[in-house]
mmCIF file of C-alpha atoms in Angstrom:
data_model
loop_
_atom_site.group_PDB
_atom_site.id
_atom_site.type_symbol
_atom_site.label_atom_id
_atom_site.label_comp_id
_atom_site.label_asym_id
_atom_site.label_seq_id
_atom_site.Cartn_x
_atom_site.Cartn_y
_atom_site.Cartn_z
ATOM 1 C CA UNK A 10 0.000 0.000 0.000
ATOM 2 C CA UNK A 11 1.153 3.459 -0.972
ATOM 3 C CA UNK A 12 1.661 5.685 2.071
ATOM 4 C CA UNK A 13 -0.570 8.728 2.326
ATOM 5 C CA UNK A 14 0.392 12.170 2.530
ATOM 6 C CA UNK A 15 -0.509 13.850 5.498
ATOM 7 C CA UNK A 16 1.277 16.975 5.013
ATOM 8 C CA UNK A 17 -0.536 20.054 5.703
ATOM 9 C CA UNK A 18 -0.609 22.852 2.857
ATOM 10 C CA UNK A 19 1.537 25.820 3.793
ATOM 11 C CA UNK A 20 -0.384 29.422 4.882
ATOM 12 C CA UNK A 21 0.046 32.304 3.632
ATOM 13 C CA UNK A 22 -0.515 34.704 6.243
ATOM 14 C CA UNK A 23 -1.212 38.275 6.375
ATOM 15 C CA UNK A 24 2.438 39.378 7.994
ATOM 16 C CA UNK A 25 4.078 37.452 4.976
ATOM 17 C CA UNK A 26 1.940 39.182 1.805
ATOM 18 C CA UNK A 27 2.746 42.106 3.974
ATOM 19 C CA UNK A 28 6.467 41.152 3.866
ATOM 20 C CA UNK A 29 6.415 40.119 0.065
ATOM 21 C CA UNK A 30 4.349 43.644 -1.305
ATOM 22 C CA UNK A 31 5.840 46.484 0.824
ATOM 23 C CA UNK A 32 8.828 46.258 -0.154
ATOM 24 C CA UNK A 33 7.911 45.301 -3.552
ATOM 25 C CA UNK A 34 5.085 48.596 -3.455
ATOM 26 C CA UNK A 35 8.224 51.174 -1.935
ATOM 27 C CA UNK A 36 10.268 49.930 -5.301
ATOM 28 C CA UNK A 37 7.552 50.524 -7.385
ATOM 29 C CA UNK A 38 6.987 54.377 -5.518
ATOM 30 C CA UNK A 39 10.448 54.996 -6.182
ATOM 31 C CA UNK A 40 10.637 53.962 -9.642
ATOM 32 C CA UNK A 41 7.509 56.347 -10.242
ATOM 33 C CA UNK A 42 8.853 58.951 -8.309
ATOM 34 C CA UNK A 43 12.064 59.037 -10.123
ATOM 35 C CA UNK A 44 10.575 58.918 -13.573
ATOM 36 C CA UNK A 45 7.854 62.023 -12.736
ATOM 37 C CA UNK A 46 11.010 63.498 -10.953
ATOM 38 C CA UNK A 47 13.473 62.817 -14.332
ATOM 39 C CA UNK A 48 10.168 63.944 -16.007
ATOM 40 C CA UNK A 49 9.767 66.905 -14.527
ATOM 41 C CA UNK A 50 13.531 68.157 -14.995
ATOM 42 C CA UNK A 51 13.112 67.859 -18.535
ATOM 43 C CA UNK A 52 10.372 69.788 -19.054
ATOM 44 C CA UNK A 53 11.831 72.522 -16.812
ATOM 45 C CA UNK A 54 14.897 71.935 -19.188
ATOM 46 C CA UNK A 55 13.028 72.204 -22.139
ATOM 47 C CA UNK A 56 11.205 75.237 -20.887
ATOM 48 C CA UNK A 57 14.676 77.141 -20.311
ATOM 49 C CA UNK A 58 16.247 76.490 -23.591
ATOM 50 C CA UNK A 59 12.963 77.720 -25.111
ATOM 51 C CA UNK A 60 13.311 81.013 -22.893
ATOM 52 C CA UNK A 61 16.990 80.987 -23.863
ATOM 53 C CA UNK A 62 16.843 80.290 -27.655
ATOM 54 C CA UNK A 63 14.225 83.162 -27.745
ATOM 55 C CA UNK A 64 16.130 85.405 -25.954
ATOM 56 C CA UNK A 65 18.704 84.868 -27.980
ATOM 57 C CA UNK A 66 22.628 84.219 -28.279
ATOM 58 C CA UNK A 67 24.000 87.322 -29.597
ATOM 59 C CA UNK A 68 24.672 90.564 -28.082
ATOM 60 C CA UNK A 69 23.427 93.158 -30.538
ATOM 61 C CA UNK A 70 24.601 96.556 -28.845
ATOM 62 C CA UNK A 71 28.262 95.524 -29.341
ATOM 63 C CA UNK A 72 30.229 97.198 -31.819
ATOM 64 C CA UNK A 73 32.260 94.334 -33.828
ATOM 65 C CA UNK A 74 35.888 94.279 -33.689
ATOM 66 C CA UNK A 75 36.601 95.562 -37.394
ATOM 67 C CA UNK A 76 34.858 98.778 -36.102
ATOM 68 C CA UNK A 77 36.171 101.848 -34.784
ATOM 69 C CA UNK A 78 33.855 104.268 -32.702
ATOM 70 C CA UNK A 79 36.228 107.006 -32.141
ATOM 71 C CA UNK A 80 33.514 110.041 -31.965
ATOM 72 C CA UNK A 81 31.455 108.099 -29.054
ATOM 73 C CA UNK A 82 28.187 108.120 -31.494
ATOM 74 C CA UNK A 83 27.949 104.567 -31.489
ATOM 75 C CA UNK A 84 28.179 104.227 -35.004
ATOM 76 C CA UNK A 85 31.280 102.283 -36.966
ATOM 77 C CA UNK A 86 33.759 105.204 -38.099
ATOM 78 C CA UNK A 87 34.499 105.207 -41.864
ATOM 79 C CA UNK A 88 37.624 103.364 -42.910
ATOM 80 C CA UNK A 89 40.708 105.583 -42.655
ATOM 81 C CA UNK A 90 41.888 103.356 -45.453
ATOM 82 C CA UNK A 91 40.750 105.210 -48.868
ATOM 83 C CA UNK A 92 41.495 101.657 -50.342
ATOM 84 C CA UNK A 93 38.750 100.323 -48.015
ATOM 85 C CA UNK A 94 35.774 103.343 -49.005
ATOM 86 C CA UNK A 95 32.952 102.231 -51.675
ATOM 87 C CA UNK A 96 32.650 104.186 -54.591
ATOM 88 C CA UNK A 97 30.327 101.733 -56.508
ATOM 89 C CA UNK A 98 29.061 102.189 -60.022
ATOM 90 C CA UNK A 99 25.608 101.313 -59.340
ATOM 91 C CA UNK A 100 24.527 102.269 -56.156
ATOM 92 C CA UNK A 101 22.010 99.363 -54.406
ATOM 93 C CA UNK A 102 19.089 100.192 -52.796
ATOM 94 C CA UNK A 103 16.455 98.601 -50.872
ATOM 95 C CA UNK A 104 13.742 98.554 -48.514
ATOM 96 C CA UNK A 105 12.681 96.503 -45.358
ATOM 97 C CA UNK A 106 13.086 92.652 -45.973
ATOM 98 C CA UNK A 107 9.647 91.240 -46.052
ATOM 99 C CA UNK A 108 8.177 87.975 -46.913
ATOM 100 C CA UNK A 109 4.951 89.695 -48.136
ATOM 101 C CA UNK A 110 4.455 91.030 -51.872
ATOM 102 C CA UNK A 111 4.121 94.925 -52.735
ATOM 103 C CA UNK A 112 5.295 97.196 -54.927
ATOM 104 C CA UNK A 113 7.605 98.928 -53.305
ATOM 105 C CA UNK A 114 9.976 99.526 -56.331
ATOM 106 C CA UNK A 115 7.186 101.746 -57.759
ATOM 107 C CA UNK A 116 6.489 103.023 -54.302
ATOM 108 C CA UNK A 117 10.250 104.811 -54.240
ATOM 109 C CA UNK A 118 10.902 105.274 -57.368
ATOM 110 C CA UNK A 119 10.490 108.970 -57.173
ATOM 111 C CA UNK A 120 13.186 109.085 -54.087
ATOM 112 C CA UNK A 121 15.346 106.449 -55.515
ATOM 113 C CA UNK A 122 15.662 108.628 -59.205
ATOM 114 C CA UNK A 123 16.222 111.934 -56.764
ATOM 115 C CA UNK A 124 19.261 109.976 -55.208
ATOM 116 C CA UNK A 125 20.225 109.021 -58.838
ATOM 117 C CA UNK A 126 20.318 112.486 -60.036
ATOM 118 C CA UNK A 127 22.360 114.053 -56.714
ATOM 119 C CA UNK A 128 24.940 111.237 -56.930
ATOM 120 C CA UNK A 129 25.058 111.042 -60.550
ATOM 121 C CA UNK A 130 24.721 107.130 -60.195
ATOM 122 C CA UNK A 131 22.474 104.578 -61.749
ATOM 123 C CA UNK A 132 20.225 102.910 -58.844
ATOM 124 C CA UNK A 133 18.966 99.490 -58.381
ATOM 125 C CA UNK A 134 16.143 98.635 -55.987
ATOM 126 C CA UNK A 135 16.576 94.950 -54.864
ATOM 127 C CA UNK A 136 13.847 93.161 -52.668
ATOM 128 C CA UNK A 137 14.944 90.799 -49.686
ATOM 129 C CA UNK A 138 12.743 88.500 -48.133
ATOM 130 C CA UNK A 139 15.362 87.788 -44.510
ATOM 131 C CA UNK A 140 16.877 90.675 -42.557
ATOM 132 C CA UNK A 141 19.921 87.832 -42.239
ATOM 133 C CA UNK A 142 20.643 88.450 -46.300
ATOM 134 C CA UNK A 143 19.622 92.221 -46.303
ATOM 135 C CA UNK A 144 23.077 92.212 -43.127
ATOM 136 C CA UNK A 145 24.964 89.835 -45.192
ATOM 137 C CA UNK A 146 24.482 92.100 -48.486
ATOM 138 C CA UNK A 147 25.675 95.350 -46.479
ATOM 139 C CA UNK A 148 28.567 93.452 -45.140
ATOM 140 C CA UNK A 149 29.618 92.147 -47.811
ATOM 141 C CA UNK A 150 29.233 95.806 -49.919
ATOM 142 C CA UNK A 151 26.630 94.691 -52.637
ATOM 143 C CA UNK A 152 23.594 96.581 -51.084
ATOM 144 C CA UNK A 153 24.804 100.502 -49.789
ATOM 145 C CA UNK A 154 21.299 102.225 -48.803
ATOM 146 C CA UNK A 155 18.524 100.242 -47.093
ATOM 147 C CA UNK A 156 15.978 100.340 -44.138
ATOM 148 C CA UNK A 157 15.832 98.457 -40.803
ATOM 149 C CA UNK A 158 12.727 97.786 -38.417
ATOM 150 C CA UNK A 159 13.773 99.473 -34.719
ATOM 151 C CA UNK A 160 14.661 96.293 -33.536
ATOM 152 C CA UNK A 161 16.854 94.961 -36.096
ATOM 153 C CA UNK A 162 18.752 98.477 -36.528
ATOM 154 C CA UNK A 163 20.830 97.655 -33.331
ATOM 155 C CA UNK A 164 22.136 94.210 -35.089
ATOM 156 C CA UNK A 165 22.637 96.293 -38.018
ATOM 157 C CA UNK A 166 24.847 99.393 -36.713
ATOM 158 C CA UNK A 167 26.836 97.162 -34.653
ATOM 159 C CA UNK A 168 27.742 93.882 -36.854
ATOM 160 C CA UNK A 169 27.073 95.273 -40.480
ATOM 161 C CA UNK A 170 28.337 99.273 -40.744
ATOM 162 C CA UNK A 171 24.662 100.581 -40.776
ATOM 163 C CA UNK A 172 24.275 104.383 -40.395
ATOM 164 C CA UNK A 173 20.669 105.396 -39.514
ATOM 165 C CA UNK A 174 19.872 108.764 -41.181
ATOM 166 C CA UNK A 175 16.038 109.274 -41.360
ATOM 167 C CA UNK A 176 13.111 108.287 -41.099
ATOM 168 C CA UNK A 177 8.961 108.702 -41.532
ATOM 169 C CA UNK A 178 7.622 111.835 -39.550
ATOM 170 C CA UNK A 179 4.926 114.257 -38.910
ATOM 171 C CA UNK A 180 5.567 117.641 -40.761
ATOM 172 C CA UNK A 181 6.662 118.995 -36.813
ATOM 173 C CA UNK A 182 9.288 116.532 -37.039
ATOM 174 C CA UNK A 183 7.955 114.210 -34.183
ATOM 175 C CA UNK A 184 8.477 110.487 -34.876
ATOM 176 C CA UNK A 185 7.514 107.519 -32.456
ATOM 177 C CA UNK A 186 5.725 104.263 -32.130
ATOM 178 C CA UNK A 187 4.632 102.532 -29.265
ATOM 179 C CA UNK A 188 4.592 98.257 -29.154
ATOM 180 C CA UNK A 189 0.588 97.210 -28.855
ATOM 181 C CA UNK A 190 -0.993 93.969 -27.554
ATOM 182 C CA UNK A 191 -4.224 93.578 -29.657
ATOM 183 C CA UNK A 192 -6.477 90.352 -29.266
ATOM 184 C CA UNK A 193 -9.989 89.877 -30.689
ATOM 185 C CA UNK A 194 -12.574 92.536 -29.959
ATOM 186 C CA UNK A 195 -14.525 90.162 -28.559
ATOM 187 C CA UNK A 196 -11.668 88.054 -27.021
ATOM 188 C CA UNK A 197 -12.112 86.780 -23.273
ATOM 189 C CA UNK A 198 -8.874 88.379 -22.548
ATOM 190 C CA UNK A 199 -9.274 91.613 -20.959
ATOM 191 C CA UNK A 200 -5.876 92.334 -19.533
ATOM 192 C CA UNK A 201 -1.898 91.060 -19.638
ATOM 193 C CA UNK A 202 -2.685 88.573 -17.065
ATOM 194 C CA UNK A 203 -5.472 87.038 -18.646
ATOM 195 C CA UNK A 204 -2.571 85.607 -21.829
ATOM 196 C CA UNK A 205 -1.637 83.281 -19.698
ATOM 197 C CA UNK A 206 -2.031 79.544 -21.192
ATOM 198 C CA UNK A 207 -3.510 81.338 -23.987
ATOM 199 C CA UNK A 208 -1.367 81.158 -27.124
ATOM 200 C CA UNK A 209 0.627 84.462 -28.390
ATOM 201 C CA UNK A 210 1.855 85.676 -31.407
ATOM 202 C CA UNK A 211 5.388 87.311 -32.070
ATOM 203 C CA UNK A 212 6.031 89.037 -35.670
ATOM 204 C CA UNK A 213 9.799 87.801 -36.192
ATOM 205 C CA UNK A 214 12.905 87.360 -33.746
ATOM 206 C CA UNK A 215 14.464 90.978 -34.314
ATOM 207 C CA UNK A 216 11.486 92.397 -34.220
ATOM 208 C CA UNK A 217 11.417 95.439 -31.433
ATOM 209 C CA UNK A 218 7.686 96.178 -31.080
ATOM 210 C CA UNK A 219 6.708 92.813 -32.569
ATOM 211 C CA UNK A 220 9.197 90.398 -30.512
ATOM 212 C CA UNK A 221 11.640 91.697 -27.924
ATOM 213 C CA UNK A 222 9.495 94.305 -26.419
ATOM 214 C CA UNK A 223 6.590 91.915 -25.690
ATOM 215 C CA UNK A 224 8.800 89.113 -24.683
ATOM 216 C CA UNK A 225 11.012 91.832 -21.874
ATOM 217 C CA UNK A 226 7.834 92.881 -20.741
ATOM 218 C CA UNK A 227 5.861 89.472 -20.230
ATOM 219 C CA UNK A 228 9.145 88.472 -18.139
ATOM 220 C CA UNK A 229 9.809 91.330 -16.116
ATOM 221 C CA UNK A 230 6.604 92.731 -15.378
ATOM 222 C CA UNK A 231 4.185 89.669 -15.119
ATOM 223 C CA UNK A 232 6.871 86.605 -14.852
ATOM 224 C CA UNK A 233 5.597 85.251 -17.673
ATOM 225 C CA UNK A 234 7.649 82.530 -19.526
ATOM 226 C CA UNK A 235 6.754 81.075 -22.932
ATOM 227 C CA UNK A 236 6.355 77.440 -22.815
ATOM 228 C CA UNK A 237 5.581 77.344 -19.499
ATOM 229 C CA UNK A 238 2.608 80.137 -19.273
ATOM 230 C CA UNK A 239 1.857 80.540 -22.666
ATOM 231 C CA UNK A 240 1.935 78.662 -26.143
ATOM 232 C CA UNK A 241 4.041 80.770 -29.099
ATOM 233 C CA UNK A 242 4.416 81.782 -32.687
ATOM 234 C CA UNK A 243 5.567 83.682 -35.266
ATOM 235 C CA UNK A 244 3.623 84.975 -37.869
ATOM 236 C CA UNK A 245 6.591 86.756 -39.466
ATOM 237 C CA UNK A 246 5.090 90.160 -40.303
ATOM 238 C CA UNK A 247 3.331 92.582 -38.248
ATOM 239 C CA UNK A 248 0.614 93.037 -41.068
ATOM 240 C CA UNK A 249 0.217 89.218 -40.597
ATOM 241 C CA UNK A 250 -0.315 89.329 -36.752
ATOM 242 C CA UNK A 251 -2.928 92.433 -37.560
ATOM 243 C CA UNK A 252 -4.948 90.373 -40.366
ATOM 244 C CA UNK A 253 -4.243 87.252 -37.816
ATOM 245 C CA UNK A 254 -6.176 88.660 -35.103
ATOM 246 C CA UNK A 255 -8.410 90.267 -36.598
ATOM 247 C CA UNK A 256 -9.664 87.430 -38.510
ATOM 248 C CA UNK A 257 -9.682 85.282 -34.942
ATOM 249 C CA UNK A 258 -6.449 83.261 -36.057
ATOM 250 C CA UNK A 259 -4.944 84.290 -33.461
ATOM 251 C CA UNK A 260 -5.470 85.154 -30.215
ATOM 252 C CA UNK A 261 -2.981 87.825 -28.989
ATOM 253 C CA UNK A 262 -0.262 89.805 -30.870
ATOM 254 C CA UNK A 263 2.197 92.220 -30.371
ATOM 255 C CA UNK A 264 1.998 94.765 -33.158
ATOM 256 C CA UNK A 265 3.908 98.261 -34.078
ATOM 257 C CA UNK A 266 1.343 101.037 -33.386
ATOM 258 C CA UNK A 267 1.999 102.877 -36.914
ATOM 259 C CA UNK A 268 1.593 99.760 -39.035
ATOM 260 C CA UNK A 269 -1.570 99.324 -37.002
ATOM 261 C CA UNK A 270 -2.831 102.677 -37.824
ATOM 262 C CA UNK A 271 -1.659 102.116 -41.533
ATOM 263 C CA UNK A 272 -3.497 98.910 -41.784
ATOM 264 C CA UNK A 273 -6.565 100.550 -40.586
ATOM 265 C CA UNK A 274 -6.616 103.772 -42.815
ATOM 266 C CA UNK A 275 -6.031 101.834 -46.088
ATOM 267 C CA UNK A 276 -9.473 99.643 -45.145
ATOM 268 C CA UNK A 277 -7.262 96.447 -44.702
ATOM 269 C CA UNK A 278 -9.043 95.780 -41.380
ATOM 270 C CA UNK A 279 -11.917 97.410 -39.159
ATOM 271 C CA UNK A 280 -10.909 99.062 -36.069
ATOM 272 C CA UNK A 281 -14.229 97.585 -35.040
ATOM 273 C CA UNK A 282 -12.740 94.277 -35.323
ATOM 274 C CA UNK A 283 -9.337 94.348 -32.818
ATOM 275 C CA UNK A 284 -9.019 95.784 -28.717
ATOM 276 C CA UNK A 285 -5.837 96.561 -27.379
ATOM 277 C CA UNK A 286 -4.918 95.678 -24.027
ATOM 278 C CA UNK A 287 -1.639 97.186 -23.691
ATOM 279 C CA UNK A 288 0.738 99.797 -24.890
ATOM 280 C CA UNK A 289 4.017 100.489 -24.143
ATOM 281 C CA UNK A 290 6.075 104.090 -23.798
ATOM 282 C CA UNK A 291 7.596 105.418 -27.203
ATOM 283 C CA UNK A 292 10.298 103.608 -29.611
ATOM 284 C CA UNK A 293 12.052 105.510 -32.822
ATOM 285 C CA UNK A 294 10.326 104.496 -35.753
ATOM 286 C CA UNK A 295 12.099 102.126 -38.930
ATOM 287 C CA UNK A 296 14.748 104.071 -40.265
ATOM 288 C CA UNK A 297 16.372 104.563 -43.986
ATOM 289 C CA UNK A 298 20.496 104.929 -43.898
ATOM 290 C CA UNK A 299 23.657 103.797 -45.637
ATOM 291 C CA UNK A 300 26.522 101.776 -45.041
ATOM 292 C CA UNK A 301 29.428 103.300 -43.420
ATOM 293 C CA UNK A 302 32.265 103.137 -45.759
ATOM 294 C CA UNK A 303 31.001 104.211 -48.734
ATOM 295 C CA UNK A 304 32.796 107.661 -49.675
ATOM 296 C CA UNK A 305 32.570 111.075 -48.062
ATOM 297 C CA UNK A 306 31.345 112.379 -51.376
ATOM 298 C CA UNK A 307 28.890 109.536 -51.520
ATOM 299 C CA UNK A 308 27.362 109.801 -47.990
ATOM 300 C CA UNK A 309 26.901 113.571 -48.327
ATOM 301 C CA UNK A 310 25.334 113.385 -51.479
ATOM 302 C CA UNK A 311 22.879 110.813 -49.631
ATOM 303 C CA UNK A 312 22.197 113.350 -46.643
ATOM 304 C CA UNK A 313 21.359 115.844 -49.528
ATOM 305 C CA UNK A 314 18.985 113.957 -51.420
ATOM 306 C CA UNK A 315 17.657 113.036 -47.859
ATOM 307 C CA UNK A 316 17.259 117.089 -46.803
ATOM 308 C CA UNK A 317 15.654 118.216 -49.807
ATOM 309 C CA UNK A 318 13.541 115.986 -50.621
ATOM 310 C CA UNK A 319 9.257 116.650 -50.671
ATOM 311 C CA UNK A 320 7.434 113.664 -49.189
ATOM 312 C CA UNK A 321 3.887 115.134 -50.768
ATOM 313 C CA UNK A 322 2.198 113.975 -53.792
ATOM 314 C CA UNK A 323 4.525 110.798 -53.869
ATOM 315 C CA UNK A 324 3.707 107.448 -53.535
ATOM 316 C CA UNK A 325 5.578 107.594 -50.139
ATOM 317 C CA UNK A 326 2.853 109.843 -48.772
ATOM 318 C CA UNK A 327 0.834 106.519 -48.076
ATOM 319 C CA UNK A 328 3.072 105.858 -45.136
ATOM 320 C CA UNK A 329 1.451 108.704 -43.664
ATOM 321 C CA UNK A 330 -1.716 106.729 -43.167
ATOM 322 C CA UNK A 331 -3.758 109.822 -44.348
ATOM 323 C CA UNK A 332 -1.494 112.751 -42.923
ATOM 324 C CA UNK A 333 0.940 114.423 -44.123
ATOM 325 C CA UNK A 334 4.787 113.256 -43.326
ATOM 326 C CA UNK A 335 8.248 114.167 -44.115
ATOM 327 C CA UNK A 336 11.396 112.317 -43.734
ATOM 328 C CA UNK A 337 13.536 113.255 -40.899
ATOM 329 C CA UNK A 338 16.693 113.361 -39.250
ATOM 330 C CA UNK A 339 17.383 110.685 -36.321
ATOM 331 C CA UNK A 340 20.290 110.516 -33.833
ATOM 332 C CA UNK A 341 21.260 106.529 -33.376
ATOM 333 C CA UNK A 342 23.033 107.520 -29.545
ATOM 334 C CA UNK A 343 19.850 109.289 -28.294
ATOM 335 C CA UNK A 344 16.887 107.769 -30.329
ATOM 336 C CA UNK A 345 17.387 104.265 -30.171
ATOM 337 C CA UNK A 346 18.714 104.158 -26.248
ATOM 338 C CA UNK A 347 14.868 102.645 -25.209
ATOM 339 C CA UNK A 348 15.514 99.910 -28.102
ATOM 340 C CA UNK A 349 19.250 99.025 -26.621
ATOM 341 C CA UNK A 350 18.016 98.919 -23.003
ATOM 342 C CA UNK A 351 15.247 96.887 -24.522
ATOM 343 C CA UNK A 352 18.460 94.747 -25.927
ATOM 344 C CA UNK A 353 20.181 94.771 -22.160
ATOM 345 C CA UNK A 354 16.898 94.030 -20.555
ATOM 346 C CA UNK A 355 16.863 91.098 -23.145
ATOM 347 C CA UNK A 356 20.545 89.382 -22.557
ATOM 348 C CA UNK A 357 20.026 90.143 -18.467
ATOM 349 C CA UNK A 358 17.272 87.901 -18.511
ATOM 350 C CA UNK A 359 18.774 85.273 -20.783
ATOM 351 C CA UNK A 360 21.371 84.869 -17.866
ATOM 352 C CA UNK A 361 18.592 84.657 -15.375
ATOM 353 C CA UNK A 362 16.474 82.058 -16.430
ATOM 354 C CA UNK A 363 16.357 79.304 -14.025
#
């Protein structure tokens, strides 16, 4: 006979499951803690370099090495060197770089043959579509008269010989913008604080009124990061961010005030159809000038053409969104010291960002 088995089947009691799934349950709590930990670092890493990239790398109130500033104006000192001066056969012209089509050849014609005539020099309007070629043609001496949005004007004086001379403004002489916020007229968002997780719209990266302006005062004033307490764009024009919003495509934007009013006086949108919800103090205008070596003879025949010439009953009078303008003088060291602290304001934060 086979023997029987009296063993007893082993218990599992409550103190050994206990034993077995606490320590097994604290493994399993610190593997999730360390992933939502490792998880968390990287989006506060990812929010930083977003803060950082958009801050930028650059510092675009420093004069570049090949430059001389021996006057204290700011401004890169002609060569010394005659060998080094531009006295071009054709002298290149053109205005802001812009993505969007227009007829702006036709629009300064009438200023571009009164240059012609004072210089005694055939000259070529060329189009850019990238502020980065319109800096790389001035280096590089193949474009020698040309316009800059405020913000990009720093970058341009300091890495690429730019020389502000004039710009668009009231027959008094008075010339300033101010940065705007606009959002939907009938937008939920009724004050700065309401953007946040809301998404916002920036024109381009050197953009004063459109991009570093906005960005400076969302930081400083209201601790506002992108990424992390609002979504972002660019819509790479300010007429875009205008048409953008208005049209509910968007649902904030920082705008230049003058394009603004422009955009509204030629019926391109309803002032019915936009609110702004902030405005900053006065900037200096876009501004026409020349590279800095070209000639003596050359840059004063520019200044002349500049002086004497009649804004009215050309097609430049649109500019004037219905009044009457003039072109006028501008100092680079006085004017544009709001748009470099803007710049300072700018890299401080960059090194701040936590």
């Amino acid at each position: 006979m086979s023997q029987q088995d009296h063993s007893q089947p082993k218990s599992f009691s409550l103190g050994r499951i206990l034993l077995i799934a606490v320590p097994a349950a604290a493994i399993a709590w610190g593997v999730q803690s360390y992933w939502d930990n490792a998880r968390e670092q990287a989006e506060k890493k990812t929010e930083q370099n977003t803060v950082r990239n958009l801050l930028g790398t650059e510092s675009a109130n420093k004069l570049a090495k090949e430059f001389t500033d021996a006057d204290g104006d700011l401004l890169a000192d002609p060569p010394e060197d005659e060998a080094k001066l531009q006295d071009p056969d054709e002298l290149v012209f053109s205005y802001y770089a812009s993505t969007e089509e227009g007829d702006e050849q036709q629009t300064w014609k009438t200023f571009t043959e009164a240059l012609s005539q004072r210089t005694g020099k055939p000259v070529k309007y060329v189009r850019f579509a990238d502020v980065s070629e319109q800096l790389r043609a001035l280096r590089e001496g193949t474009l020698h008269m040309t316009a800059f949005g405020t913000g990009a004007v720093p970058t341009a004086v300091n890495k690429s010989g730019f020389t502000p001379l004039c710009c668009f403004a009231d027959t008094d002489g008075n010339y300033s913008y101010t940065m705007k916020i606009i959002v939907p007229a009938d937008s939920d968002i009724k004050k700065v604080e309401d953007l946040r997780g809301k998404r916002f719209t920036f024109t381009r990266p050197r953009s004063n009124s459109g991009y570093k302006a906005a960005l400076a005062m969302l930081l400083a004033d209201h601790d506002m990061q992108p990424e992390r307490d609002y979504a972002w764009g660019f819509s790479y024009g300010h007429e875009n961010s205008i048409a953008g919003v208005a049209d509910k495509q968007f649902e904030a934007a920082a705008v230049a005030s003058d394009v603004l009013d422009r955009e509204i006086a030629a019926g391109k949108i309803s002032e019915d159809s936009i609110r702004t919800i902030y405005e900053s103090k006065p900037f200096p205008p876009g501004v026409l000038g020349y590279v800095s070596n070209l000639t003596p003879e050359l840059r004063e025949a520019i200044r002349e053409t500049v002086a004497e010439f009649k804004i009215d009953g050309t097609p430049l009078a649109e500019y004037g969104a219905g009044k009457p303008i003039e072109l006028a003088m501008v100092s680079y060291k006085k004017d544009w010291a709001p748009v470099r602290d803007i710049n300072k304001a700018v890299e401080e934060a960059r090194e701040q960002v936590q």
